[in-house]
Coordinates of C-alpha atoms in Angstrom, one line a residue:
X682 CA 0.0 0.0 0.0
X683 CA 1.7 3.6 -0.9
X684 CA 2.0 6.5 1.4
X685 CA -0.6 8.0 -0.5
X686 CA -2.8 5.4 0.2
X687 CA -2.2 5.2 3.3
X688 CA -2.7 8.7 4.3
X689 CA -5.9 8.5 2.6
X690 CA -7.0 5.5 5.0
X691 CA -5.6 7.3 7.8
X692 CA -8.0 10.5 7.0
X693 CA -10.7 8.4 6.1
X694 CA -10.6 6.1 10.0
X695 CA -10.3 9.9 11.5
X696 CA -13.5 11.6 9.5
X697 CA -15.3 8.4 10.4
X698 CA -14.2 8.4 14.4
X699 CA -15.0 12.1 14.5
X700 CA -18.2 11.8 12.8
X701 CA -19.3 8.8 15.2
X702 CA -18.0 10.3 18.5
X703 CA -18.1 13.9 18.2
X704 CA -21.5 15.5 18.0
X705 CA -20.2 19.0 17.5
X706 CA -18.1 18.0 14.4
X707 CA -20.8 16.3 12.9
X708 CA -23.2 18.7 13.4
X709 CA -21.3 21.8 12.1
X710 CA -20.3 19.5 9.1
X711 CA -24.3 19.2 8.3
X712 CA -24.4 23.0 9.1
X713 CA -21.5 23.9 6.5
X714 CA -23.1 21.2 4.0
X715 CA -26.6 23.2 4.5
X716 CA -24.8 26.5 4.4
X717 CA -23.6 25.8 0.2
X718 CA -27.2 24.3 -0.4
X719 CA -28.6 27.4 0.2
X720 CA -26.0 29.6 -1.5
X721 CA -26.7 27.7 -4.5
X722 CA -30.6 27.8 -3.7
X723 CA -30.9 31.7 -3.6
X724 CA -32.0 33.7 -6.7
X725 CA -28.7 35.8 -8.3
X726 CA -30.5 36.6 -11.5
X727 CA -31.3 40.3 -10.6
X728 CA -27.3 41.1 -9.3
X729 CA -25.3 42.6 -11.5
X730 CA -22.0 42.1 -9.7
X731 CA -20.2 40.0 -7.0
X732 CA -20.9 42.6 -4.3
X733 CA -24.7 42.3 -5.1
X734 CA -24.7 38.3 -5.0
X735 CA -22.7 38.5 -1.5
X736 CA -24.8 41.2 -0.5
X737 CA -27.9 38.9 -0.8
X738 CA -26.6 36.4 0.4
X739 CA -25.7 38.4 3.8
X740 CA -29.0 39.8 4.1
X741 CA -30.3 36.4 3.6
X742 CA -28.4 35.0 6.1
X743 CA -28.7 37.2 8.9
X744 CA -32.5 37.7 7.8
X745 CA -32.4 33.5 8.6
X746 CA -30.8 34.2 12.2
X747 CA -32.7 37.1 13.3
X748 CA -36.4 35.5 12.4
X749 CA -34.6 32.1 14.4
X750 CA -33.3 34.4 17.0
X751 CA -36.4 33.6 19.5
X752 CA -35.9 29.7 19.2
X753 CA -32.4 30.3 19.4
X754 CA -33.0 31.4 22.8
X755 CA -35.7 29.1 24.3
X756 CA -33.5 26.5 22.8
X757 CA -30.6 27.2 24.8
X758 CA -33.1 26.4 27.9
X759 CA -34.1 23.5 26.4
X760 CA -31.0 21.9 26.4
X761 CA -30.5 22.5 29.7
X762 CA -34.1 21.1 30.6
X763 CA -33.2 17.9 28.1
X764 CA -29.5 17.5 29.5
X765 CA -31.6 17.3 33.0
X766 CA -33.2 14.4 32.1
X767 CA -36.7 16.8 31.4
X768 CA -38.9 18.0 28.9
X769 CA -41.0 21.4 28.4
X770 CA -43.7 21.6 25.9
X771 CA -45.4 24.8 27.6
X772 CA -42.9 27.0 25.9
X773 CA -45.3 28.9 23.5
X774 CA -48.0 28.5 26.0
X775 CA -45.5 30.6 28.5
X776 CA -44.1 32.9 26.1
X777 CA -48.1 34.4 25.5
X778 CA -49.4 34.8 29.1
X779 CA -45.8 36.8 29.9
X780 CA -46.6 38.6 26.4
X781 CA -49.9 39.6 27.9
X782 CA -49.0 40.9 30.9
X783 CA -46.3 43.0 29.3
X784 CA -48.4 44.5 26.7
X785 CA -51.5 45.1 29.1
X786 CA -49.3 47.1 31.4
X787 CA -47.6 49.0 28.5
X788 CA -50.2 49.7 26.5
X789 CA -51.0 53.3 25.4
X790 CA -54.6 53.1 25.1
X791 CA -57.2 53.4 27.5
X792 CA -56.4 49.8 28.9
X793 CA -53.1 50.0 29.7
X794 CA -52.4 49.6 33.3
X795 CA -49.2 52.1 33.5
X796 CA -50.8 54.8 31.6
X797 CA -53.9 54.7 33.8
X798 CA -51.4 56.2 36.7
X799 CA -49.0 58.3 34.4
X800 CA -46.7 55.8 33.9
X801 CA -45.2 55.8 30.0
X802 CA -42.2 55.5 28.0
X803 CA -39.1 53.9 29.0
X804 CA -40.2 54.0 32.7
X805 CA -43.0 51.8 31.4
X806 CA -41.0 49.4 29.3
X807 CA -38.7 48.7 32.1
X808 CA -41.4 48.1 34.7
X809 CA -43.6 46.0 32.2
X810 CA -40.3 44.2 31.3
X811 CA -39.8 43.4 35.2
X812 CA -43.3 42.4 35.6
X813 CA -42.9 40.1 32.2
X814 CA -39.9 38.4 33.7
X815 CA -41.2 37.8 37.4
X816 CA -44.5 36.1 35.4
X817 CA -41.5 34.0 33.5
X818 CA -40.0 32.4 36.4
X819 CA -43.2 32.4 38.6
X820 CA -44.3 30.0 35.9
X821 CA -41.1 28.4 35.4
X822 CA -40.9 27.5 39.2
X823 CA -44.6 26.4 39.6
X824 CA -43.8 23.7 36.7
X825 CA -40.7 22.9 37.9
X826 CA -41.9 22.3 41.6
X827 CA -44.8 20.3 39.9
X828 CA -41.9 18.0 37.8
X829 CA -39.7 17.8 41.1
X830 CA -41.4 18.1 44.6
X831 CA -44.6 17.0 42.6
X832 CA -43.0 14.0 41.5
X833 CA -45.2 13.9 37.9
X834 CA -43.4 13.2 34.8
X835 CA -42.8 16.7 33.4
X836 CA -43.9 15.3 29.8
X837 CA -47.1 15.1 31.8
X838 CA -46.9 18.6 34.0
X839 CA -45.9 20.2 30.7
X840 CA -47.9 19.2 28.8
X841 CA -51.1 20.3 31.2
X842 CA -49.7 23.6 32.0
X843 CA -49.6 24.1 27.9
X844 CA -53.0 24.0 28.0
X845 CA -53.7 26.2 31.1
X846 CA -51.5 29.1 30.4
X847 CA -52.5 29.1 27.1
X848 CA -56.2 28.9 27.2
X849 CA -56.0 31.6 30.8
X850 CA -54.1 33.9 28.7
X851 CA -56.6 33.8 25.7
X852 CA -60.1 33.9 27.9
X853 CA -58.8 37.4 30.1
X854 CA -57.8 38.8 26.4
X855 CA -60.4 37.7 24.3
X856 CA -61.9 41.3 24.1
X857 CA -58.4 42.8 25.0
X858 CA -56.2 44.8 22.3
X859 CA -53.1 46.2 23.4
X860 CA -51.2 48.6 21.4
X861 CA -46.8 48.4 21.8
X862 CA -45.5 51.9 21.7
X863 CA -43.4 52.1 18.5
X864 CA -40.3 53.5 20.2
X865 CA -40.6 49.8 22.3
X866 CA -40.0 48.2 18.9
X867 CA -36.1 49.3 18.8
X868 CA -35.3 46.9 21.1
X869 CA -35.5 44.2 18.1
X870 CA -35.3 46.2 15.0
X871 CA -33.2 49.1 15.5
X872 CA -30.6 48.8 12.9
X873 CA -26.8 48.3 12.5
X874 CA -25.0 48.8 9.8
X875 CA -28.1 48.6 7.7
X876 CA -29.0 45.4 9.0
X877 CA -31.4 44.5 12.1
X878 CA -28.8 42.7 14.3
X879 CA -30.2 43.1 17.6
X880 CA -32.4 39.9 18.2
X881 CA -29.1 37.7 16.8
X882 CA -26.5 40.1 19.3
X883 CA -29.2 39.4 22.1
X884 CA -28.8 35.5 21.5
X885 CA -25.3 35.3 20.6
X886 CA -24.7 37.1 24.7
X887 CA -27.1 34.9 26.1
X888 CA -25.3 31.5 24.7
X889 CA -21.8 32.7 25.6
X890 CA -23.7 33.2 29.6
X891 CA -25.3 29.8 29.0
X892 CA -22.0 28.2 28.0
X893 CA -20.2 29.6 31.1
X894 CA -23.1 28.7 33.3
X895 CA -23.2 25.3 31.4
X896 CA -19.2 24.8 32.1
X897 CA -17.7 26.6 34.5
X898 CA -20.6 26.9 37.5
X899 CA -21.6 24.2 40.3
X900 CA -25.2 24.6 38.6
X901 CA -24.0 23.4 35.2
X902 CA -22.1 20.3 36.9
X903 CA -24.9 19.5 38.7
X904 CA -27.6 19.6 35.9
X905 CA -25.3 16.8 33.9
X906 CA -25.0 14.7 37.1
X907 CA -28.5 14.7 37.8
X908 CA -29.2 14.3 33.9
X909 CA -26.5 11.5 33.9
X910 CA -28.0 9.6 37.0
X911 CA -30.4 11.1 39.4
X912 CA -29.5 8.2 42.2
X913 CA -25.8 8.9 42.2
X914 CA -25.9 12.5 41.8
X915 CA -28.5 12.5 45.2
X916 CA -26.0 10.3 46.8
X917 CA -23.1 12.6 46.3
X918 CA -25.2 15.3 47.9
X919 CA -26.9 16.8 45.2
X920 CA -30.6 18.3 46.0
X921 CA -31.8 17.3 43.0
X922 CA -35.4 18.3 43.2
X923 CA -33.9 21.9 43.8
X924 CA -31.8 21.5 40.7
X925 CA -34.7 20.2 38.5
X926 CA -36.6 23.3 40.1
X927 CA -33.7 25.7 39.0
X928 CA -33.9 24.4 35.3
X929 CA -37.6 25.0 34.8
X930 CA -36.9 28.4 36.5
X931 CA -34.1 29.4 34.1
X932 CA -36.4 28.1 31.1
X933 CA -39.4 30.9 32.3
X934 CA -37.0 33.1 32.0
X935 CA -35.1 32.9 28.6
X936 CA -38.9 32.2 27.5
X937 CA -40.0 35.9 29.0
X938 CA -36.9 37.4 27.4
X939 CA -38.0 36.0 24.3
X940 CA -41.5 37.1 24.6
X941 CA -39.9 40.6 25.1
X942 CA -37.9 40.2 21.9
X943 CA -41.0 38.7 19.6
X944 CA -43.1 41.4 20.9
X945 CA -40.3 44.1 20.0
X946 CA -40.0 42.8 16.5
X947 CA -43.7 41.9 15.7
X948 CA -45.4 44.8 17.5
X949 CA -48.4 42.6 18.8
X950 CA -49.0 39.0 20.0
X951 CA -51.9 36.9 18.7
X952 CA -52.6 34.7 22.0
X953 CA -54.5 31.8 19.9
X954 CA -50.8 30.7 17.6
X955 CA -48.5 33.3 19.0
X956 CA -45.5 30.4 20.1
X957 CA -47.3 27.8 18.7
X958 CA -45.2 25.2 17.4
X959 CA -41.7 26.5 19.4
X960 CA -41.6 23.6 21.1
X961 CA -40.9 21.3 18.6
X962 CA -38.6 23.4 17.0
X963 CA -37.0 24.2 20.0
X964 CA -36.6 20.1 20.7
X965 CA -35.5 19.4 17.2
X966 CA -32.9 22.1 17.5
X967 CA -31.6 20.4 20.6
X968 CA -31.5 16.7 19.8
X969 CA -30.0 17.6 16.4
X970 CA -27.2 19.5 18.5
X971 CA -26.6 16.5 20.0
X972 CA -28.6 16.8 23.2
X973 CA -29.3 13.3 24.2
X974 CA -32.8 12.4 24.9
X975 CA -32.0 10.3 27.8
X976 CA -30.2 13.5 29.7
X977 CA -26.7 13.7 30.9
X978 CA -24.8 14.5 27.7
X979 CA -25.3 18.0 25.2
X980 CA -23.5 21.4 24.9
X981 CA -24.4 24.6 24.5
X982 CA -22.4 25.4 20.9
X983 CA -23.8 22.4 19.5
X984 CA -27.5 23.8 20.1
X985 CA -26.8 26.5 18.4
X986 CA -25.4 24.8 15.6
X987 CA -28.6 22.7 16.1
X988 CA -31.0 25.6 15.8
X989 CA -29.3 27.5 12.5
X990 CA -29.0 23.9 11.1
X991 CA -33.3 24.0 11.4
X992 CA -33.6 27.3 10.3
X993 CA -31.7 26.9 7.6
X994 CA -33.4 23.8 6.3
X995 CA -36.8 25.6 6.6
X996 CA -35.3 28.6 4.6
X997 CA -34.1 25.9 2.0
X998 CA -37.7 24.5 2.1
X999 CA -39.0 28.0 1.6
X1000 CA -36.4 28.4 -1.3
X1001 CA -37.2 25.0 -2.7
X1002 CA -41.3 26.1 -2.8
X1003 CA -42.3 23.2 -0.1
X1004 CA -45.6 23.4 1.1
X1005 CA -45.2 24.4 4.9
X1006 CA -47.6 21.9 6.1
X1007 CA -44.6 19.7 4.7
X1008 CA -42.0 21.5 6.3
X1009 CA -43.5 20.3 9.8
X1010 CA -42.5 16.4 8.6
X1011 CA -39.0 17.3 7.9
X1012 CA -39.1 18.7 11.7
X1013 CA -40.6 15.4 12.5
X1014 CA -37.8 13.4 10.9
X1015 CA -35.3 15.2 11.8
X1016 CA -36.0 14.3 15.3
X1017 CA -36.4 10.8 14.5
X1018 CA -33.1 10.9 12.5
X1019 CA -31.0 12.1 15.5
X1020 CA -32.3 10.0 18.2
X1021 CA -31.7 7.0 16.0
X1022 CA -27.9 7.9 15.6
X1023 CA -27.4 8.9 19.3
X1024 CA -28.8 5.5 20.1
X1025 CA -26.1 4.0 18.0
X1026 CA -23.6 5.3 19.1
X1027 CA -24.5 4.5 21.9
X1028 CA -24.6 0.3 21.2

């Protein structure tokens, strides 16, 4: 066998091992693969130069990011709830009944609560801000007390506390219609450089916090230990309930920071599909990070990678002219996909 040859074997065993044991590689692999599919996807015809082409193509992009910038976030508290050995599918249902209560108390008509007492501007936003965030992590704690004190599965508390926020939120709104204050609307499309950055800036702090938290904190080690094995991780003195408890906490509140940023960039909230669906995303984006399903094992940079990967793919779809009914499947598969391979590499 020549050098050549040789070398080429050699590369070959590597790219395999690294594929099979390193989530991160394979995943930002996938991302790179899905970054040239959608260079190639995107419509040139109209540019006249190379500065046009790249100039779509970077308005594209970070168009991609910033409409991804809300999953982004909830997903980096998903990972931590999934690394846990827990679930959350009351997400969206969260996200609107902290979007209520900020846009009820900021609102400039003759329902808002702050104006009623003289109360606007940025005084306002900071105090409905406040309010939104206390709501957050109320709700976080009560469903994470339910999934750890409460001893119920949290696919179970979760999944009934989607329905009750949801459906609370919607019947004290129903003949409610705040208006945001326009100035409030900078805080997600305020522009640099000609481009609206903000809501990708807001996540890119949060995962670099997330990551530290994840890696450098006794929190972080003791969400993997519990995740890993909730016996042994007790044993060694970990509350665990407490820890659980913490989790759901931290997920109420990137959830009421997001609801912040989707009401900055939309301007409104409609309570009935406002979130709807973020859960799934926000699971597929994990798991395809390399999150494992069973808990114990995931990273931060690789649910990032996770959730541009997902965005991506649905731009592609867009691109492509895929109904979005069938864009869901692909969700759905991708899911299916990733579990499949963690559980081989697992055998």
């Amino acid at each position: 066998m020549s050098s050549k040859e040789t070398q080429k074997n050699n590369f070959l065993g590597w790219l395999a091992r690294q594929w099979k044991g390193n989530s991160l590689f394979s995943i930002g692999l996938v991302l790179i693969f899905m970054i040239i599919l959608q260079t190639f996807a995107l419509n040139y015809s109209a540019c006249t130069s190379f500065g046009e082409c790249f100039e779509l193509w970077i308005r594209n992009f970070t168009n991609v990011l910033r409409n991804n910038a809300g999953i982004g976030i909830i997903s980096l508290g998903m990972a931590f709830v999934i690394i846990s050995g827990g679930i959350d599918l009351a997400v969206g249902s969260t996200l609107v009944a902290v979007g209520a209560v900020m846009m009820v108390l900021m609102d400039t008509g003759a329902g808002g609560i702050l104006a009623a007492v003289g109360i606007t501007g940025l005084p306002a936003y900071i105090i409905a801000i406040a309010a939104g965030i206390i709501v957050g992590l109320l709700l976080g704690g009560f469903t994470g007390s339910l999934a750890s004190w409460g001893m119920i599965p949290p696919f179970i508390v979760t999944l009934g506390t989607q329905k009750i926020f949801r459906s609370v939120t919607q019947h004290f709104m129903q003949s409610a219609n705040p208006a945001v204050p326009g100035p409030f609307c900078d805080l997600a499309n305020a522009q640099i450089g000609g481009y609206m950055l903000l809501p990708i800036i807001y996540w890119i702090i949060l995962a670099v916090i997330l990551y530290i938290v994840s890696k450098r904190t006794v929190f972080g080690r003791q969400v993997y230990a519990v995740g890993s094995n909730e016996r042994t991780a007790k044993l060694s003195g970990v509350n665990v309930n407490l820890v659980k408890c913490k989790v759901y906490i931290l997920m109420g509140l990137l959830v009421s920071l997001t609801a912040v940023l989707t009401i900055a960039r939309i301007g409104s909230m409609d309570y009935a599909n406002a979130g709807s669906g973020y859960e799934l995303d926000a699971i597929a984006s994990v798991v395809v990070g390399g999150t494992s399903f069973s808990g114990g094992r995931g990273t931060i940079q690789g649910t990032v990678m996770g959730v541009m990967t997902i965005a991506i793919m649905n731009n592609l779809l867009n691109l492509w002219g895929v109904p979005p009914f069938l864009r869901e499947a692909f969700k759905g598969a991708i899911i299916i996909i990733a579990v499949l391979l963690q559980k081989k590499d697992r055998s």
